[in-house]
Amino acid sequence: MQQLLQPINAPDKTLNKLKILGLNTLWDLLLHVPLRYEDLTKVYKVCEASAGMQVQVEGEVVSCDIMQTRTPQLHVKISDSNGIIILVFFHFYPSYKTQYQIGKRIRAFGEIKLDFHGNKTIIHPKIQSVSTTTELPQSFTPIYSTTNGLTQNTLHKLIKPVLSNSIIPEILAPDILKQYNLIPLDYAVNILHHLTAEQFNQGMHKVALKRLKFDELLVQQLILRNAYVHKHQGESVILKPRATHTKALLNDLAFSLTKAQTRVLAEIYIDIAKPTQMNRLLQGDVGSGKTIVATLAMLVAVENGYQACIVAPTEILAEQHYIKTKNLLQKLGLNVVWLSGSLKASEKQEVYTKIKENRAQIVIGTHAVLQKKVEFYNLALVVIDEQHRFGVEQRLVLQSKGKNPHQLMMSATPIPRTLAMSYYADLDLSIIDELPPGRTPIKTLLVNNKRRHEVLEFIKSHNQQVYWVCPLIDESDTLELESAVNTFNELTKSLAPIKIGLIHGRLKTVEKTNIMHLFQQGEIQVLVATTVIEVGVDVPNASIMVIEHSERMGLSQLHQLRGRVGRGNIESQCILLYQNPLGEIAKQRLKAIFENADGYKIAHEDLLIRGPGEILGSRQSGLPLLRFANLEEDLDLLNNAKTVAIDLLEHNPELAKFYTKLWYSSKEHFISV
């Protein structure tokens, strides 16, 4: 079995091309299954071949002529005594007369088309010279994904001997194969590379692919299950609610927790009361109340004499947490401190001292909290907001600030449960799946940019606060800023005397804070912004959201932005300005956001439109995305693979380790088994 981990033997030039495709070992070649197949096992009579069919025909060359059209075309007519078909070439060599001599017998494969006169043609067919002894192949011809300079013929020559000489390991017991209706792995791999017409008609290619999907999901779950066990073995402090600070805060709230918040809080309390480290992902739609849950969790740490912190990826979001938390806890006499890169050196030093001497119970900040100068007295709970924006190294730094502090990761980006089960199986998952009562519905409007003037009139006639968002253009910060500045100038002129503000990523933190403060106080009525206000900003009086070029934005981002309004008791509108012509994906996105208000339904639509890669961003634990399995179609396979992974790790950990290495031998950093 170890032979499958051997590197591919090929010239350096070929090896470099193979590496582009991620092919490094003999096992990688076996997993490089065909994209599609060509059926060269049968020859069709010309009279049997209909337009649209991919077929192989055979006949004698009866004519070979260059047609003098705008670009010269070579027309080769072949006859099989049942009919004539024209082979059309736009690119051809001067030696065509030798290649297509009158009377020569050839086979041609391609799609049948009809020309203006109704003649059957094949444009640029695959050609093979034949004789009376030329046999038809017994299996379909595989077509592999490739790269420039790497031919199908080269791939065929590399893969064929590996299939013939390799012993493909079977790690699943016969009873497992029977229970989950799976075929042996070596049989599956051989079918996919050497598919016969009979196997195709029996649907065996689907059965074979099912086996590869299962094994891929199995290895993924082996990685995640091992990571889960490893994370939950870290010894941590026991935190039990003392009903002092937490009870006082709950009594002081102007609202009651929802059932979902109460359930999630109970899950967190159970975790942090254990002597092992909590690693929990808290998901909740925009406005579902994750902050109050995190605050109540942090208070348990404080009640037990420990410290807690919240880290957020941007200063705006971190400061929002600071203001909210400080307001919530102001009556409890706790010291909540703020730490960011924008503080003066003397201010930072003062905060460092408070943290080190335990004069700061709760610390809220940006990446500045990760600095070596920040030394906690006894950190017991870390809350990481928008956790997908933090790499694994950064999370490890936070962990080193205490003795395996409990970790609560929060995300306002809803992820379909199927995706979470697969890609976040190394974490425990809590979901706040209901919004607090009293949230006013947001009306979503799709408006062609040609009707922009109507939007301006609407804003003039409604004395309400407005976000006007200018998205990133062509991945350029400069163009994004230019767009925002131009829009600011336009609105200042068109909406006068209404007070317009402008906020963007290049402003200093103090400037951003001042502008947001003016907007929150109602002194600015319309705030032109780049997508810096996507997450975390909370202005209850803002009830209109206008998004420029909404067709360029992802569904989750549109949903996040829409969630910035509808936080007060005024009916809110989200106006999506779009520019025609719209591409197919843009149409699907706008349709989905228009028809759905539920973040999880939107996330599901996003999964169907884009696939898991973009939704997850960079899943920074390093887990690779799937090649064979589809999480929407293969949920049952995922559940079964999860069961087998747990059993394999328990009863045969060495085999689990080998199989993981086999699948990800060229991606060692993915392997934690």
XYZ file of C-alpha atoms in Angstrom:
673
model
C 0.000 0.000 0.000
C 2.906 2.331 0.692
C 3.821 2.203 -3.018
C 0.837 4.435 -3.764
C 2.588 7.248 -1.887
C 5.553 7.083 -4.258
C 6.127 10.158 -6.445
C 5.159 10.024 -10.112
C 8.008 9.031 -12.395
C 8.056 11.451 -15.331
C 10.319 14.112 -16.932
C 10.640 17.327 -14.903
C 8.658 19.312 -17.470
C 5.749 16.873 -17.157
C 6.016 16.785 -13.344
C 5.699 20.576 -13.211
C 2.507 20.374 -15.265
C 1.147 17.592 -13.056
C 1.805 19.655 -9.926
C -0.432 22.397 -11.309
C -3.232 19.798 -11.208
C -2.224 18.715 -7.690
C -0.876 15.377 -8.940
C 2.248 14.320 -7.037
C 1.885 10.648 -6.092
C 0.670 7.481 -7.814
C -2.457 7.655 -5.630
C -3.127 11.173 -6.906
C -3.159 9.746 -10.441
C -5.730 7.111 -9.453
C -7.964 9.794 -7.943
C -7.659 11.916 -11.105
C -10.862 10.459 -12.500
C -12.204 11.470 -15.930
C -14.324 14.562 -16.420
C -16.293 12.749 -19.130
C -16.022 9.903 -21.634
C -16.063 9.475 -25.389
C -17.711 6.347 -26.761
C -15.358 5.004 -29.421
C -16.507 1.405 -28.805
C -19.149 1.602 -31.542
C -19.330 2.791 -35.136
C -22.619 4.356 -36.202
C -23.951 4.259 -39.731
C -24.212 7.779 -41.158
C -27.943 7.277 -41.628
C -28.310 6.427 -37.890
C -26.503 9.544 -36.685
C -28.831 12.438 -35.826
C -28.016 16.097 -35.149
C -26.769 16.634 -31.581
C -25.432 13.083 -31.142
C -21.781 12.478 -30.179
C -20.897 9.552 -32.438
C -18.142 7.762 -34.270
C -18.603 7.098 -37.984
C -16.401 5.220 -40.434
C -16.092 5.520 -44.203
C -13.976 6.116 -47.277
C -12.830 9.576 -48.325
C -14.744 10.515 -51.490
C -13.595 14.149 -51.781
C -11.232 16.607 -50.129
C -11.614 20.308 -51.004
C -10.723 23.730 -49.639
C -13.770 25.999 -49.561
C -12.847 29.638 -50.159
C -15.034 31.334 -47.571
C -13.973 34.377 -45.510
C -11.590 31.994 -43.742
C -10.626 28.933 -45.804
C -12.218 25.669 -44.666
C -11.204 22.105 -45.466
C -14.214 19.911 -46.297
C -13.610 16.142 -46.319
C -16.544 13.986 -47.444
C -16.633 10.362 -46.334
C -19.122 7.671 -47.353
C -20.065 4.434 -45.610
C -22.403 3.299 -48.405
C -25.370 4.308 -46.175
C -24.779 8.011 -46.470
C -22.267 10.844 -46.770
C -21.036 13.105 -43.983
C -18.827 16.211 -44.305
C -15.880 16.685 -41.945
C -15.148 20.417 -41.549
C -11.731 21.812 -40.501
C -10.967 25.495 -39.899
C -7.340 24.730 -39.068
C -5.431 22.215 -41.187
C -1.919 21.313 -42.275
C -0.576 21.613 -45.868
C -0.241 17.808 -45.836
C -4.034 17.379 -45.793
C -4.039 15.802 -49.298
C -1.880 12.927 -48.025
C -3.896 12.612 -44.801
C -7.221 12.500 -46.642
C -6.430 10.675 -49.902
C -9.423 9.636 -51.980
C -10.308 6.045 -51.079
C -8.604 6.152 -47.657
C -10.653 4.635 -44.822
C -10.955 6.703 -41.634
C -13.002 6.954 -38.452
C -14.269 10.329 -37.249
C -15.703 11.152 -33.812
C -17.617 14.300 -32.870
C -21.010 15.986 -32.619
C -23.318 15.740 -35.604
C -24.488 19.118 -36.898
C -26.495 20.205 -39.952
C -25.213 22.872 -42.355
C -27.363 25.426 -44.225
C -28.219 22.829 -46.859
C -29.203 20.154 -44.316
C -26.038 18.109 -44.810
C -24.682 16.186 -41.834
C -21.319 17.553 -40.659
C -18.797 17.112 -37.871
C -16.641 20.154 -37.106
C -13.038 19.324 -36.204
C -13.638 15.620 -35.482
C -11.128 13.277 -33.896
C -9.628 11.263 -36.773
C -8.235 7.724 -36.838
C -6.924 5.831 -39.863
C -8.305 2.267 -39.983
C -7.658 -0.982 -41.742
C -9.395 -4.335 -41.796
C -7.442 -5.351 -38.659
C -8.166 -2.233 -36.598
C -10.250 -3.236 -33.575
C -12.658 -1.093 -31.631
C -11.693 -0.328 -28.001
C -13.505 -2.322 -25.307
C -14.073 0.647 -22.961
C -14.982 4.300 -23.265
C -12.139 6.754 -23.807
C -11.632 8.828 -20.637
C -11.184 12.588 -20.955
C -9.255 14.044 -18.003
C -8.938 17.586 -16.762
C -5.561 18.903 -17.859
C -3.478 22.038 -18.239
C -1.603 23.724 -21.080
C 1.179 21.515 -22.366
C -0.173 18.290 -20.820
C -1.964 16.076 -23.368
C -4.662 13.467 -22.824
C -2.280 10.900 -24.282
C 0.357 11.700 -21.622
C -2.185 11.296 -18.830
C -3.410 7.986 -20.290
C 0.165 6.651 -20.438
C 0.836 7.680 -16.821
C -2.403 6.336 -15.343
C -2.579 2.968 -17.185
C 0.446 1.289 -15.530
C -0.571 2.543 -12.069
C -3.973 0.878 -12.507
C -2.313 -2.335 -13.676
C 0.418 -2.585 -11.036
C -0.984 -0.990 -7.878
C -2.671 -2.725 -4.986
C -5.461 -0.370 -3.992
C -6.132 -0.749 -0.242
C -9.565 -1.697 1.046
C -9.989 -0.162 4.480
C -13.690 -0.889 4.907
C -14.816 -4.230 6.309
C -17.180 -6.355 4.172
C -20.068 -5.745 6.567
C -19.599 -1.969 6.207
C -19.622 -2.272 2.406
C -22.806 -4.302 2.598
C -24.475 -2.029 5.166
C -23.937 1.124 3.106
C -24.286 -0.516 -0.323
C -20.724 0.297 -1.420
C -18.501 -1.532 -3.918
C -14.804 -2.327 -3.232
C -12.471 0.632 -3.745
C -10.219 -1.023 -6.367
C -13.297 -1.986 -8.402
C -14.638 1.570 -8.189
C -11.352 3.161 -9.331
C -10.996 0.737 -12.267
C -14.565 1.331 -13.411
C -14.052 5.108 -13.476
C -10.860 4.867 -15.551
C -12.025 1.938 -17.776
C -15.781 2.334 -18.146
C -17.396 -0.138 -20.560
C -20.647 0.431 -22.438
C -22.281 -2.349 -20.398
C -21.175 -0.754 -17.113
C -22.404 2.639 -18.305
C -25.830 1.222 -19.194
C -26.008 -0.396 -15.739
C -25.158 2.933 -14.064
C -21.960 1.509 -12.566
C -20.071 4.797 -13.043
C -22.475 6.372 -10.530
C -21.998 3.467 -8.120
C -18.206 3.823 -8.461
C -18.328 7.574 -7.913
C -20.474 7.002 -4.811
C -17.613 4.958 -3.319
C -15.088 7.754 -3.928
C -17.502 10.297 -2.448
C -17.921 8.141 0.649
C -14.174 7.732 1.147
C -13.533 11.434 0.601
C -16.153 12.321 3.221
C -14.780 9.594 5.494
C -11.273 11.070 5.417
C -12.636 14.566 5.949
C -14.529 13.356 8.993
C -11.434 11.505 10.267
C -9.546 14.807 10.182
C -12.335 16.749 11.858
C -13.166 14.097 14.455
C -9.543 13.870 15.498
C -9.359 17.679 15.662
C -12.549 17.695 17.753
C -11.153 15.187 20.247
C -7.831 17.041 20.404
C -9.519 20.400 21.029
C -11.784 19.014 23.734
C -8.963 17.309 25.637
C -7.341 20.606 26.618
C -7.647 21.097 30.372
C -9.438 24.343 31.205
C -10.989 26.074 34.211
C -14.435 25.141 35.482
C -16.860 28.072 35.239
C -20.250 27.784 36.916
C -22.882 30.569 36.992
C -22.951 32.216 40.431
C -26.177 34.120 39.715
C -24.685 37.418 40.851
C -23.711 39.476 37.809
C -25.713 37.331 35.365
C -28.907 37.592 37.415
C -28.459 41.331 37.883
C -28.028 41.846 34.116
C -31.048 39.698 33.217
C -33.192 41.633 35.706
C -31.985 44.926 34.222
C -32.691 44.051 30.569
C -35.587 45.809 28.872
C -36.433 42.579 27.051
C -36.620 38.842 27.701
C -34.313 36.353 26.035
C -35.849 34.341 23.216
C -36.217 30.577 23.555
C -33.331 30.153 21.105
C -31.065 32.453 23.138
C -31.958 30.605 26.350
C -31.266 27.225 24.724
C -27.910 28.355 23.310
C -26.884 29.904 26.631
C -27.629 26.605 28.384
C -25.397 24.779 25.871
C -22.563 27.220 26.610
C -23.054 26.967 30.393
C -22.848 23.157 30.217
C -19.598 23.384 28.213
C -17.779 25.887 30.412
C -18.736 23.979 33.568
C -16.537 21.099 32.359
C -12.803 20.843 33.149
C -12.029 20.646 29.415
C -11.880 23.464 26.911
C -15.052 24.624 25.154
C -14.764 25.102 21.386
C -18.192 26.258 20.278
C -19.392 28.094 17.179
C -22.360 30.389 17.820
C -24.300 31.140 14.671
C -27.153 33.568 14.427
C -28.778 35.641 11.740
C -28.357 39.398 11.647
C -30.011 40.884 14.768
C -30.689 37.526 16.455
C -29.009 38.641 19.695
C -25.622 36.935 19.782
C -23.995 39.821 21.693
C -26.164 39.451 24.803
C -25.491 35.689 24.829
C -21.735 36.303 24.622
C -21.960 38.944 27.365
C -23.807 36.574 29.715
C -21.187 33.892 29.029
C -18.370 36.339 29.840
C -20.096 37.322 33.087
C -19.849 33.708 34.291
C -16.071 33.940 33.884
C -16.055 37.224 35.840
C -18.284 35.741 38.573
C -15.689 33.015 39.030
C -12.875 35.543 39.419
C -11.515 35.244 35.877
C -11.168 37.520 32.860
C -12.888 37.360 29.466
C -12.319 39.096 26.148
C -14.009 39.778 22.812
C -11.895 40.113 19.692
C -13.361 41.454 16.437
C -11.723 41.851 12.995
C -12.409 45.586 12.499
C -12.266 48.644 14.762
C -15.848 49.604 13.934
C -17.165 46.188 14.939
C -14.910 45.944 18.006
C -15.940 49.417 19.170
C -19.593 48.524 18.625
C -19.097 45.568 20.995
C -17.334 47.818 23.490
C -20.136 50.401 23.541
C -22.866 47.748 23.779
C -21.103 45.749 26.489
C -20.197 48.811 28.542
C -23.806 50.051 28.394
C -25.124 46.638 29.412
C -22.724 46.316 32.351
C -22.477 49.918 33.556
C -24.601 49.222 36.653
C -22.559 46.175 37.695
C -19.414 48.107 38.537
C -17.204 46.023 36.256
C -14.185 47.410 34.454
C -14.569 46.926 30.691
C -11.554 48.132 28.697
C -11.047 48.916 25.022
C -7.862 48.053 23.130
C -7.105 48.957 19.528
C -4.174 50.001 17.393
C -5.470 53.566 17.213
C -4.989 54.253 20.934
C -2.089 56.484 21.963
C 0.974 54.723 23.388
C 0.232 56.008 26.896
C -3.389 54.837 26.664
C -2.289 51.393 25.497
C 0.180 51.116 28.358
C -2.536 51.957 30.845
C -4.786 49.233 29.385
C -1.906 46.698 29.390
C -1.363 47.368 33.100
C -5.054 46.986 33.970
C -5.238 43.672 32.083
C -2.092 42.288 33.726
C -3.145 43.322 37.233
C -6.730 42.012 36.878
C -8.159 45.529 37.099
C -9.913 44.866 33.788
C -12.426 42.029 33.946
C -13.536 42.239 30.313
C -11.273 43.241 27.420
C -12.703 44.194 24.032
C -10.580 44.962 21.021
C -9.165 44.210 17.615
C -6.076 42.217 16.621
C -4.249 44.501 19.080
C -5.280 42.029 21.802
C -2.985 39.463 20.133
C 0.173 41.518 20.791
C 2.890 40.083 23.038
C 2.585 43.114 25.325
C -0.939 42.022 26.287
C -0.617 39.758 29.340
C -3.794 38.599 31.034
C -3.942 37.932 34.757
C -6.211 34.883 34.353
C -8.050 34.730 31.024
C -10.760 32.042 31.049
C -13.063 32.832 28.104
C -12.318 34.169 24.618
C -15.100 35.348 22.300
C -14.060 35.662 18.648
C -16.527 37.552 16.475
C -16.723 36.901 12.741
C -14.417 33.965 13.427
C -13.872 33.166 9.734
C -11.842 36.401 9.515
C -9.257 35.015 11.948
C -6.639 32.430 11.002
C -5.824 29.386 13.080
C -2.504 30.955 14.137
C -4.299 33.987 15.569
C -6.671 31.758 17.524
C -3.686 29.877 18.925
C -2.153 33.170 20.091
C -5.355 33.969 21.984
C -5.328 30.491 23.490
C -1.786 31.056 24.749
C -2.966 34.148 26.664
C -4.468 31.850 29.302
C -4.524 28.188 30.305
C -6.602 26.823 27.420
C -9.346 29.441 27.829
C -12.799 28.405 26.652
C -13.465 29.606 23.105
C -16.775 30.917 21.812
C -16.640 31.776 18.112
C -19.462 33.847 16.654
C -20.618 34.276 13.084
C -23.421 36.366 11.642
C -22.960 34.616 8.296
C -25.565 31.855 8.250
C -24.194 28.576 6.948
C -26.500 25.724 5.865
C -26.523 22.932 8.437
C -25.153 20.456 5.872
C -22.146 22.699 5.300
C -21.633 23.271 9.020
C -21.789 19.524 9.701
C -19.041 18.932 7.182
C -16.728 21.895 7.594
C -17.219 22.773 11.251
C -17.456 19.260 12.660
C -14.372 20.023 14.764
C -16.517 22.493 16.736
C -19.711 22.190 18.725
C -22.441 24.183 17.034
C -25.098 26.421 18.578
C -27.634 28.224 16.414
C -29.908 31.116 17.393
C -32.651 30.394 14.899
C -35.221 33.040 15.815
C -35.243 36.820 15.912
C -36.295 38.827 18.972
C -39.936 39.997 18.909
C -40.593 43.522 17.704
C -38.156 43.500 14.787
C -39.921 45.312 11.935
C -39.950 43.471 8.599
C -37.646 44.909 5.937
C -39.183 45.516 2.522
C -36.733 44.691 -0.263
C -37.026 46.581 -3.561
C -35.175 45.864 -6.815
C -34.668 49.100 -8.747
C -32.976 49.578 -12.107
C -30.294 52.283 -11.882
C -32.176 54.184 -14.617
C -34.788 54.971 -11.922
C -32.173 56.374 -9.552
C -33.938 59.750 -9.511
C -37.030 58.080 -8.008
C -34.912 56.743 -5.140
C -33.586 60.257 -4.478
C -37.140 61.653 -4.427
C -38.181 58.856 -2.048
C -35.393 59.815 0.383
C -36.335 63.510 0.165
C -39.957 62.762 0.975
C -39.163 60.475 3.926
C -37.521 62.158 6.862
C -35.585 59.032 7.807
C -31.945 58.079 8.154
C -30.347 56.308 5.214
C -27.326 54.099 4.513
C -26.104 54.439 0.924
C -23.551 51.689 0.249
C -20.997 51.668 -2.574
C -19.494 48.176 -2.984
C -16.018 47.115 -3.942
C -15.398 47.597 -7.659
C -13.022 45.282 -9.545
C -11.247 44.337 -6.285
C -9.791 47.844 -6.122
C -9.765 49.888 -2.913
C -8.959 52.979 -4.984
C -11.976 52.525 -7.259
C -14.191 51.714 -4.284
C -13.137 54.957 -2.597
C -13.585 56.902 -5.830
C -17.093 55.479 -6.224
C -17.998 56.435 -2.650
C -16.585 59.963 -3.010
C -18.415 60.496 -6.325
C -21.668 59.267 -4.796
C -21.149 61.526 -1.771
C -20.690 64.541 -4.070
C -23.735 63.580 -6.143
C -25.998 63.142 -3.101
C -24.720 66.315 -1.422
C -25.857 68.210 -4.508
C -29.074 66.266 -5.254
C -30.389 66.013 -1.681
C -29.439 69.491 -0.394
C -30.007 70.712 2.283
C -30.022 67.181 3.779
C -26.805 66.532 5.708
C -24.684 63.822 4.028
C -21.784 61.926 5.639
C -19.045 59.759 4.139
C -17.267 56.815 5.759
C -14.737 54.463 4.179
C -11.870 52.150 5.074
C -9.100 54.714 4.591
C -10.361 57.106 7.229
C -8.561 57.137 10.561
C -10.379 55.345 13.342
C -11.085 58.609 15.171
C -12.677 60.046 12.017
C -14.808 56.927 11.505
C -15.906 57.017 15.127
C -16.881 60.704 14.913
C -18.895 60.175 11.726
C -20.680 57.130 13.139
C -21.421 59.062 16.321
C -22.973 61.915 14.297
C -25.036 59.389 12.347
C -26.195 57.652 15.524
C -27.161 61.044 17.011
C -29.185 61.890 13.879
C -26.998 64.842 12.885
C -26.188 63.052 9.613
C -29.269 61.882 7.721
C -27.638 60.013 4.828
C -24.425 58.059 5.359
C -22.526 57.149 2.185
C -20.326 54.174 3.012
C -18.194 51.458 1.556
C -18.887 47.953 2.835
C -17.125 48.752 6.136
C -20.590 48.972 7.669
C -21.452 45.434 6.555
C -21.186 43.897 10.012
C -21.868 45.080 13.521
C -23.001 48.681 13.113
C -26.252 49.276 14.992
C -28.256 52.466 14.383
C -31.935 51.789 15.248
C -33.146 55.025 13.611
C -31.700 54.092 10.195
C -34.582 52.613 8.221
C -33.503 52.872 4.565
C -30.623 50.944 2.998
C -29.620 51.729 -0.593
C -27.035 49.412 -2.179
C -25.352 50.477 -5.403
C -24.413 47.819 -7.981
C -26.118 45.126 -5.931
C -25.632 42.729 -8.845
C -21.902 42.636 -8.050
C -22.326 41.465 -4.488
C -22.672 38.046 -2.896
C -25.914 36.927 -1.274
C -24.561 36.739 2.263
C -23.064 40.236 1.960
C -26.350 41.649 0.665
C -28.171 39.991 3.551
C -25.666 41.357 6.073
C -26.073 44.883 4.721
C -29.857 44.616 4.680
C -29.697 43.634 8.351
C -28.283 47.059 9.269
C -31.834 48.482 9.012
C -35.085 47.271 10.546
C -33.683 47.626 14.068
C -36.175 50.214 15.272
C -39.980 50.426 15.177
C -40.135 52.157 11.767
C -40.964 50.166 8.606
C -37.659 49.724 6.778
C -36.702 49.442 3.127
C -33.679 47.923 1.414
C -33.335 49.301 -2.114
C -31.114 47.233 -4.390
C -29.945 49.330 -7.332
C -28.779 47.188 -10.228
C -27.287 47.833 -13.655
C -28.392 45.941 -16.755
C -27.480 43.656 -18.428
C -27.566 41.110 -15.615
C -25.681 37.814 -15.785
C -27.458 34.581 -14.876
C -25.833 34.287 -11.419
C -26.613 37.952 -10.641
C -30.277 37.304 -11.547
C -30.368 34.270 -9.236
C -28.816 36.239 -6.358
C -31.182 39.196 -6.663
C -34.179 36.867 -6.974
C -33.095 34.993 -3.828
C -32.540 38.136 -1.732
C -35.840 39.621 -2.954
C -37.861 36.511 -2.096
C -36.209 35.515 1.208
C -35.704 37.215 4.566
C -34.425 34.156 6.445
C -30.623 34.078 6.517
C -30.474 30.278 6.453
C -32.717 30.036 3.397
C -30.502 32.629 1.739
C -27.402 30.659 2.734
C -28.972 27.555 1.199
C -29.615 29.424 -2.056
C -26.042 30.729 -1.942
C -24.780 27.169 -1.601
C -26.739 26.117 -4.686
C -25.494 29.111 -6.694
C -21.854 29.273 -5.645
C -20.944 26.020 -3.931
C -19.286 25.781 -0.512
C -15.920 27.368 -1.295
C -16.961 31.008 -1.503
C -19.506 30.800 1.321
C -16.945 29.524 3.779
C -14.287 31.969 2.657
C -10.914 30.507 3.566
C -11.791 27.798 6.079
C -8.677 28.663 7.945
C -8.286 25.440 9.852
C -6.913 24.365 6.481
C -9.558 21.768 5.586
C -9.558 21.200 1.816
C -12.751 21.538 -0.164
C -14.379 18.422 -1.597
C -13.635 17.137 -5.096
C -16.211 14.383 -5.499
C -18.955 14.813 -2.916
C -21.720 17.408 -3.089
C -22.985 18.405 0.339
C -26.542 19.047 -0.809
C -26.864 15.762 -2.693
C -24.758 13.561 -0.429
C -25.996 14.376 3.074
C -26.828 10.709 3.765
C -23.311 9.713 2.706
C -21.888 12.371 5.027
C -23.855 11.050 8.006
C -22.764 7.469 7.263
C -19.131 8.514 6.773
C -19.223 10.306 10.123
C -20.370 7.097 11.860
C -17.663 5.000 10.176
C -14.980 7.617 10.975
C -15.750 7.506 14.712
C -15.647 3.686 14.686
C -12.398 3.567 12.676
C -10.631 6.032 14.977
C -11.688 4.040 18.013
C -10.831 0.539 16.764
C -8.086 1.057 14.175
C -6.424 4.479 14.587
C -3.285 3.429 12.651
C -5.346 2.518 9.585
C -7.216 5.814 9.914
C -3.889 7.639 10.035
C -2.560 5.843 6.950
C -5.722 6.428 4.930
C -5.750 10.126 5.758
C -2.129 10.412 4.706
C -2.919 8.555 1.480
C -5.677 10.976 0.500
C -3.789 14.105 1.515
C -0.161 13.037 1.146
C 0.722 16.187 -0.804
C -1.168 18.372 1.656
C 0.478 17.392 4.932
C -0.678 20.577 6.680
C -4.284 19.373 6.360
C -3.586 16.229 8.349
C -4.245 16.213 12.060
C -5.046 12.510 12.475
